[in-house]
Tab-separated table of N, CA, C and O in Angstrom:
chain	number	residue	atom	x	y	z
A	1	MET	N	4.986	-18.679	3.162
A	1	MET	CA	4.587	-17.389	3.666
A	1	MET	C	5.830	-16.527	3.868
A	1	MET	O	6.837	-16.992	4.390
A	2	ILE	N	5.716	-15.284	3.455
A	2	ILE	CA	6.784	-14.307	3.650
A	2	ILE	C	6.175	-13.117	4.386
A	2	ILE	O	5.136	-12.599	3.978
A	3	ALA	N	6.810	-12.700	5.478
A	3	ALA	CA	6.343	-11.547	6.241
A	3	ALA	C	7.417	-10.469	6.206
A	3	ALA	O	8.586	-10.731	6.451
A	4	VAL	N	6.998	-9.267	5.895
A	4	VAL	CA	7.898	-8.117	5.858
A	4	VAL	C	7.521	-7.216	7.027
A	4	VAL	O	6.363	-6.799	7.146
A	5	ARG	N	8.469	-6.934	7.894
A	5	ARG	CA	8.229	-6.078	9.057
A	5	ARG	C	8.516	-4.641	8.676
A	5	ARG	O	9.649	-4.294	8.323
A	6	ALA	N	7.494	-3.788	8.694
A	6	ALA	CA	7.651	-2.377	8.348
A	6	ALA	C	6.502	-1.594	8.957
A	6	ALA	O	5.443	-2.146	9.260
A	7	SER	N	6.700	-0.304	9.120
A	7	SER	CA	5.641	0.513	9.697
A	7	SER	C	5.238	1.666	8.784
A	7	SER	O	4.385	2.460	9.146
A	8	ASP	N	5.814	1.741	7.617
A	8	ASP	CA	5.557	2.870	6.725
A	8	ASP	C	4.699	2.435	5.544
A	8	ASP	O	4.858	1.338	5.003
A	9	THR	N	3.787	3.299	5.123
A	9	THR	CA	2.874	2.950	4.033
A	9	THR	C	3.581	2.803	2.688
A	9	THR	O	3.078	2.107	1.817
A	10	ASP	N	4.733	3.450	2.524
A	10	ASP	CA	5.421	3.296	1.239
A	10	ASP	C	5.859	1.856	1.010
A	10	ASP	O	5.888	1.380	-0.123
A	11	ILE	N	6.154	1.137	2.069
A	11	ILE	CA	6.518	-0.276	1.947
A	11	ILE	C	5.313	-1.085	1.479
A	11	ILE	O	5.432	-1.966	0.624
A	12	LEU	N	4.134	-0.783	2.005
A	12	LEU	CA	2.916	-1.472	1.572
A	12	LEU	C	2.664	-1.220	0.090
A	12	LEU	O	2.339	-2.146	-0.651
A	13	ILE	N	2.830	-0.002	-0.363
A	13	ILE	CA	2.626	0.330	-1.777
A	13	ILE	C	3.599	-0.462	-2.643
A	13	ILE	O	3.211	-1.039	-3.663
A	14	LEU	N	4.856	-0.509	-2.242
A	14	LEU	CA	5.855	-1.261	-3.010
A	14	LEU	C	5.564	-2.758	-3.010
A	14	LEU	O	5.714	-3.425	-4.035
A	15	LEU	N	5.127	-3.283	-1.865
A	15	LEU	CA	4.772	-4.702	-1.805
A	15	LEU	C	3.602	-5.012	-2.728
A	15	LEU	O	3.627	-5.998	-3.476
A	16	LEU	N	2.557	-4.189	-2.682
A	16	LEU	CA	1.409	-4.399	-3.576
A	16	LEU	C	1.857	-4.426	-5.029
A	16	LEU	O	1.482	-5.311	-5.796
A	17	TYR	N	2.655	-3.450	-5.406
A	17	TYR	CA	3.109	-3.347	-6.790
A	17	TYR	C	3.929	-4.573	-7.204
A	17	TYR	O	3.669	-5.181	-8.237
A	18	HIS	N	4.900	-4.942	-6.392
A	18	HIS	CA	5.782	-6.039	-6.779
A	18	HIS	C	5.096	-7.404	-6.735
A	18	HIS	O	5.386	-8.261	-7.565
A	19	VAL	N	4.175	-7.600	-5.804
A	19	VAL	CA	3.428	-8.862	-5.776
A	19	VAL	C	2.565	-8.972	-7.026
A	19	VAL	O	2.467	-10.035	-7.638
A	20	ALA	N	1.954	-7.868	-7.455
A	20	ALA	CA	1.091	-7.886	-8.640
A	20	ALA	C	1.890	-8.054	-9.930
A	20	ALA	O	1.550	-8.874	-10.783
A	21	VAL	N	2.952	-7.287	-10.071
A	21	VAL	CA	3.723	-7.296	-11.319
A	21	VAL	C	4.542	-8.583	-11.458
A	21	VAL	O	4.586	-9.180	-12.534
A	22	ALA	N	5.173	-9.021	-10.385
A	22	ALA	CA	6.017	-10.217	-10.444
A	22	ALA	C	5.209	-11.504	-10.307
A	22	ALA	O	5.749	-12.588	-10.456
A	23	GLN	N	3.922	-11.376	-10.019
A	23	GLN	CA	3.037	-12.526	-9.831
A	23	GLN	C	3.663	-13.530	-8.857
A	23	GLN	O	3.840	-14.702	-9.167
A	24	VAL	N	3.963	-13.038	-7.678
A	24	VAL	CA	4.588	-13.836	-6.619
A	24	VAL	C	3.640	-14.952	-6.192
A	24	VAL	O	2.455	-14.710	-5.962
A	25	GLN	N	4.141	-16.162	-6.074
A	25	GLN	CA	3.325	-17.318	-5.730
A	25	GLN	C	3.205	-17.533	-4.220
A	25	GLN	O	2.331	-18.245	-3.771
A	26	HIS	N	4.084	-16.928	-3.432
A	26	HIS	CA	4.039	-17.071	-1.979
A	26	HIS	C	3.015	-16.111	-1.394
A	26	HIS	O	2.724	-15.069	-1.968
A	27	LYS	N	2.481	-16.442	-0.229
A	27	LYS	CA	1.617	-15.525	0.500
A	27	LYS	C	2.512	-14.470	1.146
A	27	LYS	O	3.459	-14.801	1.860
A	28	ILE	N	2.220	-13.211	0.883
A	28	ILE	CA	3.015	-12.109	1.408
A	28	ILE	C	2.193	-11.352	2.441
A	28	ILE	O	1.044	-10.984	2.183
A	29	TYR	N	2.786	-11.123	3.606
A	29	TYR	CA	2.146	-10.376	4.674
A	29	TYR	C	3.046	-9.219	5.072
A	29	TYR	O	4.265	-9.306	4.972
A	30	MET	N	2.437	-8.133	5.534
A	30	MET	CA	3.195	-7.023	6.102
A	30	MET	C	2.902	-6.982	7.594
A	30	MET	O	1.753	-6.860	8.003
A	31	ASP	N	3.941	-7.125	8.395
A	31	ASP	CA	3.846	-7.094	9.851
A	31	ASP	C	4.060	-5.646	10.286
A	31	ASP	O	5.122	-5.074	10.070
A	32	THR	N	3.041	-5.026	10.862
A	32	THR	CA	3.123	-3.611	11.211
A	32	THR	C	2.547	-3.358	12.597
A	32	THR	O	1.838	-4.201	13.144
A	33	GLY	N	2.846	-2.213	13.157
A	33	GLY	CA	2.360	-1.862	14.490
A	33	GLY	C	3.335	-2.283	15.567
A	33	GLY	O	4.411	-2.808	15.291
A	34	VAL	N	2.930	-2.024	16.827
A	34	VAL	CA	3.794	-2.363	17.955
A	34	VAL	C	3.005	-3.142	19.000
A	34	VAL	O	1.813	-2.919	19.191
A	35	ASP	N	3.680	-4.055	19.678
A	35	ASP	CA	3.047	-4.855	20.725
A	35	ASP	C	2.653	-4.006	21.928
A	35	ASP	O	1.596	-4.221	22.527
A	36	SER	N	3.492	-3.044	22.283
A	36	SER	CA	3.268	-2.278	23.509
A	36	SER	C	1.968	-1.472	23.473
A	36	SER	O	1.376	-1.191	24.499
A	37	LYS	N	1.516	-1.093	22.283
A	37	LYS	CA	0.260	-0.337	22.153
A	37	LYS	C	-0.867	-1.200	21.605
A	37	LYS	O	-1.933	-0.699	21.259
A	38	ASN	N	-0.609	-2.504	21.491
A	38	ASN	CA	-1.589	-3.452	20.960
A	38	ASN	C	-2.074	-3.065	19.557
A	38	ASN	O	-3.256	-3.153	19.239
A	39	THR	N	-1.137	-2.595	18.723
A	39	THR	CA	-1.486	-2.212	17.360
A	39	THR	C	-0.818	-3.114	16.318
A	39	THR	O	-0.927	-2.845	15.127
A	40	ARG	N	-0.125	-4.147	16.764
A	40	ARG	CA	0.580	-5.025	15.829
A	40	ARG	C	-0.405	-5.853	15.022
A	40	ARG	O	-1.304	-6.488	15.583
A	41	ARG	N	-0.272	-5.811	13.703
A	41	ARG	CA	-1.182	-6.500	12.799
A	41	ARG	C	-0.398	-7.100	11.637
A	41	ARG	O	0.665	-6.630	11.277
A	42	TYR	N	-0.977	-8.121	11.032
A	42	TYR	CA	-0.448	-8.689	9.797
A	42	TYR	C	-1.417	-8.329	8.690
A	42	TYR	O	-2.592	-8.679	8.738
A	43	ILE	N	-0.923	-7.619	7.696
A	43	ILE	CA	-1.736	-7.249	6.536
A	43	ILE	C	-1.465	-8.271	5.445
A	43	ILE	O	-0.317	-8.477	5.045
A	44	ASN	N	-2.516	-8.908	4.945
A	44	ASN	CA	-2.387	-9.911	3.897
A	44	ASN	C	-2.275	-9.197	2.545
A	44	ASN	O	-3.280	-8.863	1.916
A	45	VAL	N	-1.054	-8.947	2.107
A	45	VAL	CA	-0.803	-8.209	0.878
A	45	VAL	C	-1.285	-9.012	-0.335
A	45	VAL	O	-1.871	-8.444	-1.263
A	46	SER	N	-1.079	-10.303	-0.327
A	46	SER	CA	-1.514	-11.147	-1.453
A	46	SER	C	-3.021	-11.061	-1.649
A	46	SER	O	-3.505	-10.988	-2.782
A	47	HIS	N	-3.771	-11.048	-0.569
A	47	HIS	CA	-5.231	-10.938	-0.654
A	47	HIS	C	-5.635	-9.570	-1.204
A	47	HIS	O	-6.568	-9.467	-2.004
A	48	MET	N	-4.936	-8.525	-0.778
A	48	MET	CA	-5.228	-7.178	-1.289
A	48	MET	C	-5.001	-7.110	-2.790
A	48	MET	O	-5.790	-6.502	-3.518
A	49	VAL	N	-3.928	-7.733	-3.268
A	49	VAL	CA	-3.626	-7.734	-4.703
A	49	VAL	C	-4.747	-8.419	-5.483
A	49	VAL	O	-5.128	-7.973	-6.562
A	50	ASP	N	-5.303	-9.479	-4.914
A	50	ASP	CA	-6.411	-10.178	-5.579
A	50	ASP	C	-7.667	-9.333	-5.659
A	50	ASP	O	-8.480	-9.510	-6.565
A	51	LYS	N	-7.856	-8.402	-4.723
A	51	LYS	CA	-9.082	-7.611	-4.643
A	51	LYS	C	-9.004	-6.262	-5.354
A	51	LYS	O	-10.030	-5.633	-5.597
A	52	ILE	N	-7.798	-5.793	-5.667
A	52	ILE	CA	-7.629	-4.479	-6.298
A	52	ILE	C	-7.309	-4.680	-7.777
A	52	ILE	O	-6.508	-5.534	-8.141
A	53	ASP	N	-7.927	-3.868	-8.640
A	53	ASP	CA	-7.673	-3.955	-10.078
A	53	ASP	C	-6.205	-3.676	-10.381
A	53	ASP	O	-5.597	-2.772	-9.801
A	54	LYS	N	-5.638	-4.433	-11.310
A	54	LYS	CA	-4.213	-4.302	-11.631
A	54	LYS	C	-3.831	-2.901	-12.121
A	54	LYS	O	-2.781	-2.393	-11.748
A	55	PRO	N	-4.664	-2.216	-12.945
A	55	PRO	CA	-4.281	-0.848	-13.337
A	55	PRO	C	-4.142	0.098	-12.143
A	55	PRO	O	-3.291	0.982	-12.145
A	56	VAL	N	-4.961	-0.095	-11.127
A	56	VAL	CA	-4.859	0.741	-9.928
A	56	VAL	C	-3.563	0.427	-9.193
A	56	VAL	O	-2.841	1.341	-8.779
A	57	ILE	N	-3.245	-0.850	-9.058
A	57	ILE	CA	-2.010	-1.235	-8.362
A	57	ILE	C	-0.777	-0.696	-9.087
A	57	ILE	O	0.154	-0.205	-8.453
A	58	THR	N	-0.768	-0.764	-10.411
A	58	THR	CA	0.403	-0.280	-11.145
A	58	THR	C	0.518	1.243	-11.091
A	58	THR	O	1.610	1.776	-11.253
A	59	ALA	N	-0.584	1.929	-10.838
A	59	ALA	CA	-0.542	3.389	-10.724
A	59	ALA	C	-0.212	3.855	-9.308
A	59	ALA	O	0.179	5.005	-9.119
A	60	LEU	N	-0.367	2.988	-8.312
A	60	LEU	CA	-0.158	3.382	-6.920
A	60	LEU	C	1.223	3.971	-6.624
A	60	LEU	O	1.306	4.974	-5.916
A	61	PRO	N	2.329	3.398	-7.127
A	61	PRO	CA	3.627	4.018	-6.815
A	61	PRO	C	3.728	5.460	-7.307
A	61	PRO	O	4.253	6.320	-6.602
A	62	GLY	N	3.212	5.737	-8.490
A	62	GLY	CA	3.235	7.111	-9.005
A	62	GLY	C	2.354	8.039	-8.194
A	62	GLY	O	2.737	9.171	-7.873
A	63	LEU	N	1.158	7.568	-7.864
A	63	LEU	CA	0.245	8.365	-7.042
A	63	LEU	C	0.858	8.625	-5.677
A	63	LEU	O	0.812	9.752	-5.170
A	64	TYR	N	1.463	7.612	-5.102
A	64	TYR	CA	2.069	7.769	-3.789
A	64	TYR	C	3.274	8.712	-3.837
A	64	TYR	O	3.512	9.458	-2.894
A	65	ALA	N	4.009	8.676	-4.932
A	65	ALA	CA	5.158	9.575	-5.057
A	65	ALA	C	4.703	11.036	-5.029
A	65	ALA	O	5.400	11.897	-4.492
A	66	LEU	N	3.525	11.303	-5.582
A	66	LEU	CA	3.011	12.677	-5.583
A	66	LEU	C	2.333	13.049	-4.270
A	66	LEU	O	2.391	14.186	-3.838
A	67	THR	N	1.659	12.104	-3.637
A	67	THR	CA	0.832	12.434	-2.476
A	67	THR	C	1.346	11.847	-1.168
A	67	THR	O	0.769	12.127	-0.121
A	68	GLY	N	2.386	11.045	-1.221
A	68	GLY	CA	2.840	10.326	-0.036
A	68	GLY	C	3.354	11.203	1.078
A	68	GLY	O	3.289	10.841	2.236
A	69	SER	N	3.839	12.356	0.749
A	69	SER	CA	4.371	13.255	1.757
A	69	SER	C	3.482	14.482	1.869
A	69	SER	O	3.127	15.096	0.863
A	70	ASP	N	3.128	14.864	3.085
A	70	ASP	CA	2.346	16.086	3.272
A	70	ASP	C	3.184	17.333	3.032
A	70	ASP	O	2.671	18.443	3.108
A	71	TYR	N	4.450	17.149	2.736
A	71	TYR	CA	5.308	18.278	2.435
A	71	TYR	C	5.347	18.580	0.945
A	71	TYR	O	5.974	19.534	0.530
A	72	THR	N	4.687	17.749	0.130
A	72	THR	CA	4.585	18.055	-1.288
A	72	THR	C	3.600	19.213	-1.409
A	72	THR	O	2.407	19.038	-1.146
A	73	PRO	N	4.052	20.410	-1.769
A	73	PRO	CA	3.225	21.609	-1.670
A	73	PRO	C	1.872	21.528	-2.397
A	73	PRO	O	0.875	22.002	-1.870
A	74	ALA	N	1.820	20.928	-3.559
A	74	ALA	CA	0.566	20.898	-4.315
A	74	ALA	C	-0.501	20.064	-3.626
A	74	ALA	O	-1.694	20.260	-3.850
A	75	PHE	N	-0.107	19.121	-2.773
A	75	PHE	CA	-1.063	18.230	-2.135
A	75	PHE	C	-1.106	18.404	-0.612
A	75	PHE	O	-1.628	17.548	0.080
A	76	LEU	N	-0.592	19.524	-0.116
A	76	LEU	CA	-0.555	19.768	1.319
A	76	LEU	C	-1.957	19.704	1.916
A	76	LEU	O	-2.884	20.338	1.424
A	77	ASN	N	-2.122	18.875	2.935
A	77	ASN	CA	-3.382	18.694	3.673
A	77	ASN	C	-4.534	18.139	2.830
A	77	ASN	O	-5.687	18.281	3.188
A	78	LYS	N	-4.247	17.537	1.709
A	78	LYS	CA	-5.294	16.944	0.875
A	78	LYS	C	-5.358	15.431	1.042
A	78	LYS	O	-6.322	14.816	0.659
A	79	GLY	N	-4.318	14.824	1.596
A	79	GLY	CA	-4.325	13.391	1.851
A	79	GLY	C	-4.109	12.555	0.606
A	79	GLY	O	-3.775	13.060	-0.467
A	80	LYS	N	-4.340	11.240	0.753
A	80	LYS	CA	-4.096	10.301	-0.335
A	80	LYS	C	-5.383	9.797	-0.961
A	80	LYS	O	-5.409	9.398	-2.110
A	81	VAL	N	-6.480	9.835	-0.221
A	81	VAL	CA	-7.726	9.278	-0.722
A	81	VAL	C	-8.365	10.174	-1.778
A	81	VAL	O	-8.887	9.697	-2.783
A	82	ARG	N	-8.306	11.470	-1.579
A	82	ARG	CA	-8.932	12.400	-2.524
A	82	ARG	C	-8.395	12.247	-3.948
A	82	ARG	O	-9.182	12.142	-4.896
A	83	PRO	N	-7.066	12.213	-4.161
A	83	PRO	CA	-6.574	11.999	-5.531
A	83	PRO	C	-6.974	10.635	-6.091
A	83	PRO	O	-7.276	10.516	-7.283
A	84	LEU	N	-7.031	9.607	-5.242
A	84	LEU	CA	-7.433	8.290	-5.722
A	84	LEU	C	-8.884	8.288	-6.176
A	84	LEU	O	-9.248	7.621	-7.131
A	85	ARG	N	-9.724	9.055	-5.512
A	85	ARG	CA	-11.132	9.158	-5.914
A	85	ARG	C	-11.294	9.838	-7.256
A	85	ARG	O	-12.310	9.684	-7.918
A	86	LYS	N	-10.322	10.627	-7.657
A	86	LYS	CA	-10.347	11.294	-8.973
A	86	LYS	C	-9.984	10.354	-10.103
A	86	LYS	O	-10.070	10.694	-11.272
A	87	TRP	N	-9.548	9.142	-9.740
A	87	TRP	CA	-9.153	8.139	-10.723
A	87	TRP	C	-10.312	7.883	-11.695
A	87	TRP	O	-11.437	7.644	-11.274
A	88	PRO	N	-10.037	7.908	-13.001
A	88	PRO	CA	-11.132	7.655	-13.950
A	88	PRO	C	-11.639	6.227	-13.843
A	88	PRO	O	-10.876	5.276	-13.898
A	89	ALA	N	-12.922	6.090	-13.665
A	89	ALA	CA	-13.539	4.760	-13.533
A	89	ALA	C	-13.728	4.146	-14.903
A	89	ALA	O	-14.398	4.695	-15.755
A	90	GLY	N	-13.128	2.970	-15.077
A	90	GLY	CA	-13.331	2.173	-16.264
A	90	GLY	C	-12.664	2.698	-17.453
A	90	GLY	O	-12.737	2.304	-18.511
């Protein structure tokens, strides 16, 4: 088991991508949140990779680069889910 301590979503996107592309054999978890607010959680990245289609995972870094910051003018206040829903199905 490998646990990566981070609180930013860009780390999760990179972990998903690298676990999928490198076909990592270890269980990878992302340790996020804080104890003081009772928000600390372990996200099972390996399980997420098994449940998400590989073309979507390989596209996530590019999608996140465009939508990851609310300061990107073209996507201001549009979030990350809306562009993902525009993804062509199949």
